[in-house]
Short mmCIF file of C-alpha atoms in Angstrom, two decimals:
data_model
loop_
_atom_site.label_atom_id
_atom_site.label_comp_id
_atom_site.label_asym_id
_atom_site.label_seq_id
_atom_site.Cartn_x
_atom_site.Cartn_y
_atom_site.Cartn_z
CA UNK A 1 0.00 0.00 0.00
CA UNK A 2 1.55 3.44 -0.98
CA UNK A 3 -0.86 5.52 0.42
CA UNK A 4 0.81 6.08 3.36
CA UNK A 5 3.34 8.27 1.42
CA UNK A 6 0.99 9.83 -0.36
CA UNK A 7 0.75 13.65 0.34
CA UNK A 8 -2.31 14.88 2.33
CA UNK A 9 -4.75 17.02 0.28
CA UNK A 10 -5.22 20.51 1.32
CA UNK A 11 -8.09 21.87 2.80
CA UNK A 12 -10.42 23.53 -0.28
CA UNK A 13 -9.41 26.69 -0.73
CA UNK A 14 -12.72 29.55 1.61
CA UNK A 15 -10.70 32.45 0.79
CA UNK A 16 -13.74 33.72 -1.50
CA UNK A 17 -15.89 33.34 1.81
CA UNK A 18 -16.28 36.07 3.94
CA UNK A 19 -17.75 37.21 7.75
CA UNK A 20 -21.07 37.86 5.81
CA UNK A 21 -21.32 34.45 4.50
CA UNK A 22 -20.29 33.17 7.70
CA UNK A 23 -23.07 34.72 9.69
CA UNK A 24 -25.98 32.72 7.43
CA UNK A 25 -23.43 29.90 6.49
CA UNK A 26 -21.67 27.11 9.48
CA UNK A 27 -18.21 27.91 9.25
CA UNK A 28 -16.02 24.78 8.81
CA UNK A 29 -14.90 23.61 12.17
CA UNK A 30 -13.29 20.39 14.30
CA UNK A 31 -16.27 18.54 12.78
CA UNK A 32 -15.94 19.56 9.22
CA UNK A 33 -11.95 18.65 9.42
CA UNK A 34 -12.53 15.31 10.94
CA UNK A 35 -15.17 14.61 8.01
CA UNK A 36 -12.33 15.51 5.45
CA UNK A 37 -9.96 13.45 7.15
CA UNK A 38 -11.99 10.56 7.22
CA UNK A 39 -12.94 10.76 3.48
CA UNK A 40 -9.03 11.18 2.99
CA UNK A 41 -8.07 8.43 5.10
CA UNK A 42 -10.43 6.18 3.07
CA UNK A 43 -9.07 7.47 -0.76
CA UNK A 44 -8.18 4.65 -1.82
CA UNK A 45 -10.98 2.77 -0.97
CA UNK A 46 -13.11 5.53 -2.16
CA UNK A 47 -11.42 5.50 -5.48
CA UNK A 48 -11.68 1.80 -6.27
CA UNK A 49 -15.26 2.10 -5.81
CA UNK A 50 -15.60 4.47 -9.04
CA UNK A 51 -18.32 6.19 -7.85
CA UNK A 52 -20.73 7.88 -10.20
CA UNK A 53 -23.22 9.25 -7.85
CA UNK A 54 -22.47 11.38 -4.56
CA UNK A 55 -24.68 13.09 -2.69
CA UNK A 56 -23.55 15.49 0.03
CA UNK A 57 -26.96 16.02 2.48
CA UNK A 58 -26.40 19.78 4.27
CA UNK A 59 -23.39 20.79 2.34
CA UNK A 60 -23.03 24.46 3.96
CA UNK A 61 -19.67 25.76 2.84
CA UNK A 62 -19.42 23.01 0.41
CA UNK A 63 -15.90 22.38 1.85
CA UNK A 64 -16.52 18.71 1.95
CA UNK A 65 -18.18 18.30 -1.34
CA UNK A 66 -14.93 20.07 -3.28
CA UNK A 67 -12.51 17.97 -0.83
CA UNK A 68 -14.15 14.73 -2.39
CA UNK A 69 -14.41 16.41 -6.26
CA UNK A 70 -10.60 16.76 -5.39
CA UNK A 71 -9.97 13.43 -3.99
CA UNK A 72 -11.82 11.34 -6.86
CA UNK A 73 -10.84 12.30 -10.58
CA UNK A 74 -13.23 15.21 -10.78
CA UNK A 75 -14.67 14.22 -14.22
CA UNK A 76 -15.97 11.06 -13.15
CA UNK A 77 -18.79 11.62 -11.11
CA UNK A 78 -21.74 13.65 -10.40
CA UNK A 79 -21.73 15.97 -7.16
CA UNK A 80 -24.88 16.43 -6.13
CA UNK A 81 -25.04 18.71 -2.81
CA UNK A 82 -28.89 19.73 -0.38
CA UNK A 83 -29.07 22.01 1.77
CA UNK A 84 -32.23 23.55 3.18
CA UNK A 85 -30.55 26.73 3.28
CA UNK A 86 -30.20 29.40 0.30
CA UNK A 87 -27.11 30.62 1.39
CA UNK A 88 -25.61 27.83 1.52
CA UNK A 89 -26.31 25.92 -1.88
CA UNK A 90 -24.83 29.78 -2.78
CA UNK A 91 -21.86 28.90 -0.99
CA UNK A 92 -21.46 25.49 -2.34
CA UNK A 93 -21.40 26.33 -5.69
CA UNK A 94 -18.92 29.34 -5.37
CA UNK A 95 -16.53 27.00 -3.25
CA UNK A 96 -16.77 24.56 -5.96
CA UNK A 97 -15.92 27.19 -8.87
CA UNK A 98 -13.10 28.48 -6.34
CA UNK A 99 -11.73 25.10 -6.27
CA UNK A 100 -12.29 23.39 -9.93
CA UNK A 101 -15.06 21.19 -8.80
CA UNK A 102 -18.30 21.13 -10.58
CA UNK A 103 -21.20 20.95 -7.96
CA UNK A 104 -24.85 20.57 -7.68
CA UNK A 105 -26.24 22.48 -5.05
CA UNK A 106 -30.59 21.72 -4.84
CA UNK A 107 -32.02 23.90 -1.45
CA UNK A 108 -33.93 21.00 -0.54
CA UNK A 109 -34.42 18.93 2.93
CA UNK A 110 -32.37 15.48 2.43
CA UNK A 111 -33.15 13.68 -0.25
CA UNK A 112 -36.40 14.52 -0.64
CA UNK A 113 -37.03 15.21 -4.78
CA UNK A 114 -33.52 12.69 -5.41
CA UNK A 115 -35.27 10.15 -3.52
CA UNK A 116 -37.95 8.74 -6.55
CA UNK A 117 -35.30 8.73 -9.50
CA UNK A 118 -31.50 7.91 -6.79
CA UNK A 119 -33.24 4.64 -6.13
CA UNK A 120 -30.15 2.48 -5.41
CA UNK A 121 -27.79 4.42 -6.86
CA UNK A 122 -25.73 6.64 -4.66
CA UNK A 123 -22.50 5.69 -4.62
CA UNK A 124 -21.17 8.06 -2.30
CA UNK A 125 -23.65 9.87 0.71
CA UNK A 126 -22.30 11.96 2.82
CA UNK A 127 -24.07 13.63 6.05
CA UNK A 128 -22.66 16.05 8.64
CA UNK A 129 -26.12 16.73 10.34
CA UNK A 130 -27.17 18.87 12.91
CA UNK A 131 -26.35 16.60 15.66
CA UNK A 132 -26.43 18.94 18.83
CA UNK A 133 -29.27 17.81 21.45
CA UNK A 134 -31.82 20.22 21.81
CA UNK A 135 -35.27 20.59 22.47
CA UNK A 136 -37.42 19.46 19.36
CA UNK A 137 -39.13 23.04 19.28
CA UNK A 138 -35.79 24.37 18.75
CA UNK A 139 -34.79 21.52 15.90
CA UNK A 140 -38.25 22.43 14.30
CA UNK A 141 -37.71 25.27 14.29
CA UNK A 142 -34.45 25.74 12.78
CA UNK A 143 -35.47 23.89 9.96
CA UNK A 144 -38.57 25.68 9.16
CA UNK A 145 -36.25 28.87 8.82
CA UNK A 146 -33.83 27.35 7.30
CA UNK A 147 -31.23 29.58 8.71
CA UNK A 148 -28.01 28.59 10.34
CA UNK A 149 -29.12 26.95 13.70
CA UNK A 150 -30.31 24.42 11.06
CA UNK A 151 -26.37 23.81 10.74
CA UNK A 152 -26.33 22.46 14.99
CA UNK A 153 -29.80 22.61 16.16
CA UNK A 154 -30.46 18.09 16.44
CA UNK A 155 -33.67 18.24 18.56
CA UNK A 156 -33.44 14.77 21.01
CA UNK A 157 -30.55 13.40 21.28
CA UNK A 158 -29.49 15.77 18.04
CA UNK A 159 -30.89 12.58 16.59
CA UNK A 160 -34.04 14.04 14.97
CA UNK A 161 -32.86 14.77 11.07
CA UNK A 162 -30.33 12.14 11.56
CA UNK A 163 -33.00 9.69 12.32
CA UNK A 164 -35.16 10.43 9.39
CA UNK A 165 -32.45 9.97 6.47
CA UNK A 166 -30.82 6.94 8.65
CA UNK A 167 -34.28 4.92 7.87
CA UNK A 168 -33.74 6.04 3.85
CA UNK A 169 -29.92 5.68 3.44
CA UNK A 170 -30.50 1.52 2.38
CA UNK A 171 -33.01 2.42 -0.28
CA UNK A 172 -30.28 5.61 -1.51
CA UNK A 173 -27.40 3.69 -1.80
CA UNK A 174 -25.99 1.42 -4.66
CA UNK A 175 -24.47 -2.00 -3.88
CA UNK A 176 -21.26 -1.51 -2.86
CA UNK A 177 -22.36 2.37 -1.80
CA UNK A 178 -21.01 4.10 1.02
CA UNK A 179 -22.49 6.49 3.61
CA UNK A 180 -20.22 8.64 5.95
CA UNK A 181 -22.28 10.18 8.94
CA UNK A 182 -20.53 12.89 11.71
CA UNK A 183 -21.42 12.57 15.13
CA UNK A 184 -21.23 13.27 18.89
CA UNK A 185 -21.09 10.87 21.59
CA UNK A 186 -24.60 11.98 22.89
CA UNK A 187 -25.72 10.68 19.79
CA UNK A 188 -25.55 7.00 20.51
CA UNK A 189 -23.20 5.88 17.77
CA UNK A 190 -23.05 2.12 19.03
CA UNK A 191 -26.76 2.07 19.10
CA UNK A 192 -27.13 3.75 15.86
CA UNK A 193 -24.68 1.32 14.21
CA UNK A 194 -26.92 -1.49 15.84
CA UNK A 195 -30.19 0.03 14.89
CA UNK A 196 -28.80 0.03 11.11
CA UNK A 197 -27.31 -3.86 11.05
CA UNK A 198 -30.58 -5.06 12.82
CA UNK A 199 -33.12 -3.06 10.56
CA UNK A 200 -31.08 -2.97 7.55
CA UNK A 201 -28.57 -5.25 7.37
CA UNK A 202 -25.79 -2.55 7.12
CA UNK A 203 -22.30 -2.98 8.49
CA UNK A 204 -20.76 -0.02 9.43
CA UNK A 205 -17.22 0.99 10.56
CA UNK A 206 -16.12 3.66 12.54
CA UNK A 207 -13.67 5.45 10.81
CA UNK A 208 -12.03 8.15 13.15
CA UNK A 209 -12.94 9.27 16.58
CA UNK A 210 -11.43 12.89 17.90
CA UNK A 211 -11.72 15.33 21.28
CA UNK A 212 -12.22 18.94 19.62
CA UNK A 213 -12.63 21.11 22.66
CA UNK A 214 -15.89 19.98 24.23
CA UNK A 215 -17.23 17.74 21.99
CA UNK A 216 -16.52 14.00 21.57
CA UNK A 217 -16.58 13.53 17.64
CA UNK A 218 -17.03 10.49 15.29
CA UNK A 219 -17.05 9.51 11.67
CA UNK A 220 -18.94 6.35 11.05
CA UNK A 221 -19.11 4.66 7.64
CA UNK A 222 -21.82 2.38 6.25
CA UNK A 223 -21.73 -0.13 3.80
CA UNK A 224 -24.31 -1.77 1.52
CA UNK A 225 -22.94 -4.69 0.16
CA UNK A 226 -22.17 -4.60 -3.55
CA UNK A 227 -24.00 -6.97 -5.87
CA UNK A 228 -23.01 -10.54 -6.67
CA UNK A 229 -20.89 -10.53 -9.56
CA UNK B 1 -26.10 24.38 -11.36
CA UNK B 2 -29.32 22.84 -13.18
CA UNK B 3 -27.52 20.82 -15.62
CA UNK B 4 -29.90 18.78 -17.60
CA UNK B 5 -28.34 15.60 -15.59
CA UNK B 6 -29.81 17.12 -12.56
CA UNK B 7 -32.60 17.38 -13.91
CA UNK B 8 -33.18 14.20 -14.81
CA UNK B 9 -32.98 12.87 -11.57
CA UNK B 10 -35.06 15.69 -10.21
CA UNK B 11 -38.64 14.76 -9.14
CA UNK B 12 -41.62 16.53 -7.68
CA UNK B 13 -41.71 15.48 -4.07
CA UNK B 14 -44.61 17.49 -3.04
CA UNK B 15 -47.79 15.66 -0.50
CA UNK B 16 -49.78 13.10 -2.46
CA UNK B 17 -47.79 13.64 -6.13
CA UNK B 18 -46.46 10.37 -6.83
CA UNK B 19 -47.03 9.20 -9.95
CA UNK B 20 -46.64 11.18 -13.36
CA UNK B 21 -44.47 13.39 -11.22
CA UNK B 22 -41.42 13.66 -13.55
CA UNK B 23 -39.75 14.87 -15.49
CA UNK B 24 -40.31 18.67 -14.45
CA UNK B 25 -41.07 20.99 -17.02
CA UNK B 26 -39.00 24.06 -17.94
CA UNK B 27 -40.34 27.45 -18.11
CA UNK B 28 -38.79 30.73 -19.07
CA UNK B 29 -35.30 29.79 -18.88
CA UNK B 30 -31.92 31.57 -19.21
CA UNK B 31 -29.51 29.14 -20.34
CA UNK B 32 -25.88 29.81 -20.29
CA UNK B 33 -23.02 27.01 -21.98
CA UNK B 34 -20.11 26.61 -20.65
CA UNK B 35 -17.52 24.02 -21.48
CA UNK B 36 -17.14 20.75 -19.40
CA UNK B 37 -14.12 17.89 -19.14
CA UNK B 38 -15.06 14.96 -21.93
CA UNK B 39 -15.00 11.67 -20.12
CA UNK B 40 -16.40 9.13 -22.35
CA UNK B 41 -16.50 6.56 -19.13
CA UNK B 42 -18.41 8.55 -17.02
CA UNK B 43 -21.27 9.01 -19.60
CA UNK B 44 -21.03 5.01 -20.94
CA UNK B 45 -21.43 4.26 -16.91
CA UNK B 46 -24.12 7.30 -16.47
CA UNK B 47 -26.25 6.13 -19.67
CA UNK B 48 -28.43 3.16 -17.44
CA UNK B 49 -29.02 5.75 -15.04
CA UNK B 50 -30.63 7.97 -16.75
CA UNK B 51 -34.62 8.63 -18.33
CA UNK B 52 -34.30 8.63 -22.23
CA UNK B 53 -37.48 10.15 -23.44
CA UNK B 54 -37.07 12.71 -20.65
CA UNK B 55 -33.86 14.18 -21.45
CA UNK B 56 -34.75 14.22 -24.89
CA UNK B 57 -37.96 15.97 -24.49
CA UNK B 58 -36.13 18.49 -22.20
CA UNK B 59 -33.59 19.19 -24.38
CA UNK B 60 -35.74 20.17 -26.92
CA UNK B 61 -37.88 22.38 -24.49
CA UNK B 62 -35.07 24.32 -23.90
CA UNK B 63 -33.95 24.62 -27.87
CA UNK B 64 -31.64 21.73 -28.26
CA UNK B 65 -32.42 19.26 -30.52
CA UNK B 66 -29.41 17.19 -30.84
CA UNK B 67 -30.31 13.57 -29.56
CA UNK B 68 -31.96 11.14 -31.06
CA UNK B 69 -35.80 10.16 -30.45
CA UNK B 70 -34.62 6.72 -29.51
CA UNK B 71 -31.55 5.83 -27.27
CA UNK B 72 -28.93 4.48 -29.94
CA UNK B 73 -28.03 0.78 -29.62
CA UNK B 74 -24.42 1.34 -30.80
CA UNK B 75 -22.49 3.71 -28.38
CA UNK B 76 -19.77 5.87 -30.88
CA UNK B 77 -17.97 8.98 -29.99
CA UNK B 78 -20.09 11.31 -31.92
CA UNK B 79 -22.84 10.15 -30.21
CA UNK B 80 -20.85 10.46 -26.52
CA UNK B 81 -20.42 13.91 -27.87
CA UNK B 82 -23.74 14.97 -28.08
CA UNK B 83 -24.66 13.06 -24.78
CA UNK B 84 -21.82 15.28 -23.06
CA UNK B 85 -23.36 18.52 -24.04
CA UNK B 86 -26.91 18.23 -23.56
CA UNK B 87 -25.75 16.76 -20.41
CA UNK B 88 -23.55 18.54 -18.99
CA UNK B 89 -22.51 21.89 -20.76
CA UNK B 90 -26.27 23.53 -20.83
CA UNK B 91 -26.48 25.34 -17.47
CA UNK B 92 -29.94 26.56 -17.01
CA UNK B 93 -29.72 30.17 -14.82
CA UNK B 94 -32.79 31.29 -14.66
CA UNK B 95 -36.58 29.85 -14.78
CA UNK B 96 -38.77 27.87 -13.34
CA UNK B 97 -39.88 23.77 -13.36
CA UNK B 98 -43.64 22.96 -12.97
CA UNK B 99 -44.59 19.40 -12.08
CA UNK B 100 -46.45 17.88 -14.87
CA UNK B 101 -48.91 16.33 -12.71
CA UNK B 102 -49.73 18.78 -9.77
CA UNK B 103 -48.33 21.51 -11.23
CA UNK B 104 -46.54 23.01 -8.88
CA UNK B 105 -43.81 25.47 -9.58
CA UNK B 106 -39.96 24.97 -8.34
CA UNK B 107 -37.98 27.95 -8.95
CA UNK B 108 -34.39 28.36 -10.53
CA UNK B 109 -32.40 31.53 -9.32
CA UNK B 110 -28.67 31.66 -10.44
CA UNK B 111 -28.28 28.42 -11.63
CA UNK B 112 -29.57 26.80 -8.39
CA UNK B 113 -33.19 25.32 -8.33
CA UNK B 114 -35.36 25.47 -5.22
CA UNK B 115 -36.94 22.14 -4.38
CA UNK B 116 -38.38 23.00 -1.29
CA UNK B 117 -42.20 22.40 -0.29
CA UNK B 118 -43.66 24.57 2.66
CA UNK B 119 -44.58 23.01 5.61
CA UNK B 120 -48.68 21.71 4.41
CA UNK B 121 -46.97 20.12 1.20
CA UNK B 122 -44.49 18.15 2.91
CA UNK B 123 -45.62 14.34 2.16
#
């Protein structure tokens, strides 16, 4: 395996983002970094696949969408990026010029109008929710005004949004697809990753675990198995 | 970016619309080309993905005329070619997409297309 000499990827270049942006848009953070280390940490993997499809659910910045356009041969696939917020699908798609990478932003919740024709067929899904507990009113609330507490605001548990696309992510993905979730310890991962094998028969993997001030973080990975060939 | 592969996979979502819900039709549109990376291999893998007869009708809604009625059995270059442009060189900017069956209207506004229902539509 060479990949351990390979040389890291940068970070995707913000520098066209500014305080404005930042007070409508999350600002990459500890959680955001971890995200793109785990994605980097899997490359190889992630390249072998030769994923087509990739959805990025509540893309923000889209710093994590242009970190994977970078990682995979750009060309190759289709970067599809939600996000419930205006601003942000804005910011997506300037971070993408600003860094060579073609994406899609949709201001949509999830999935939602993907969900009839990406049957099966998301290669790559990607989800860095709003995972902080709060009271439901509050989660509710942030998503009706789509603002930027809908970036944080998880509602029990900061499960609520998680919980909804965790019970669509086996109908998304492709055989063989991957989906890379962010978390907090007060979100339960063990019991999440139980919940999915149980109800779904998805493995899962947890890819890197990190102390960022406060906050306990973790990227977990699921797989659907790929087809029989 | 509404790129006409977005499109394709783009379905109204709204309460109750579930069949006859696709593809979304273009309205007033401001299209803008701009030139994208060939990569025969992504479109050869992306061609089973996608809805024939609804790219091709779009296409033509929005002035381009260049694929066939019928999805070609033999896959050439000059075919590829065409494929790559209607699919992802035409950038629509401006307009709107109305559902075909319930009608309702999803708004594009600089090149990014709102798909969101309010809160009574939500299914």
């Amino acid at each position: 395996m060479a990949s351990i000499f390979e040389p890291s990827l940068p970070t995707p270049d913000l520098s066209h983002l500014t305080r404005a942006d930042y007070e409508h848009v999350y600002e990459p953070a500890e959680d955001t970094f971890l995200l793109l280390d785990a994605l980097e940490k899997d490359a190889q993997e992630l390249r072998q696949l030769k994923p087509q499809v990739c959805l990025e659910i509540g893309s923000g910045s889209g710093c994590v969408s242009s970190f994977l356009g970078a990682l995979l041969p750009s060309s190759s696939a289709l970067y599809l990026c939600t996000d419930i917020n205006q601003h942000a699908c804005r910011c997506t798609k300037a971070t993408g010029s600003q860094n060579k990478v073609t994406l899609e932003p949709i201001i949509a919740s999830l999935a939602s109008p993907l969900q009839h024709r990406l049957a099966n067929q998301i290669d790559i899904l990607v989800f860095n929710p709003p995972y902080v507990p709060t009271t439901s009113d509050e989660a509710d609330a942030a998503q009706v005004t789509s603002g930027i507490s809908g970036a944080w605001a998880g509602g029990k548990s900061g499960m609520e949004l998680t919980n909804i696309l965790l019970s669509s992510v086996p109908k998304l993905l492709s055989p063989g697809g991957r989906f890379y979730l962010v978390g907090v310890v007060q979100n339960g991962v063990e019991e999440i990753r139980q919940r999915m094998r149980q109800a779904h028969g998805l493995d899962s993997e947890i890819v890197l675990e990190r102390r960022a001030g406060r906050e306990r973080l973790w990227v977990v990975k699921f797989f659907k198995a790929a087809a029989p060939s | 970016m509404v790129r006409l592969i977005t499109h394709n996979l783009l379905a109204c979502h709204a309460k109750g619309c579930n069949a006859n819900n696709f593809p979304l039709q273009f309205k007033d549109v401001e299209i803008e080309i701009r030139e994208a990376e060939f990569n025969p291999d992504f479109l050869r893998g992306f061609l089973p993905k996608i809805e024939w007869k609804a790219l091709v009708d779009s296409a033509r809604q929005i002035g381009d005329t260049s694929l066939p009625a019928e999805q070609p059995e033999m896959v050439d270059d000059d075919f590829l070619k065409s494929l790559h442009h209607v699919l992802l060189e035409l950038h629509i900017e401006e307009g709107s997409m109305t559902c075909p069956n319930c009608s309702h209207v999803y708004p594009i506004s600089n090149g990014i297309p709102n798909m969101l229902l309010a809160e009574h539509e939500i299914a």
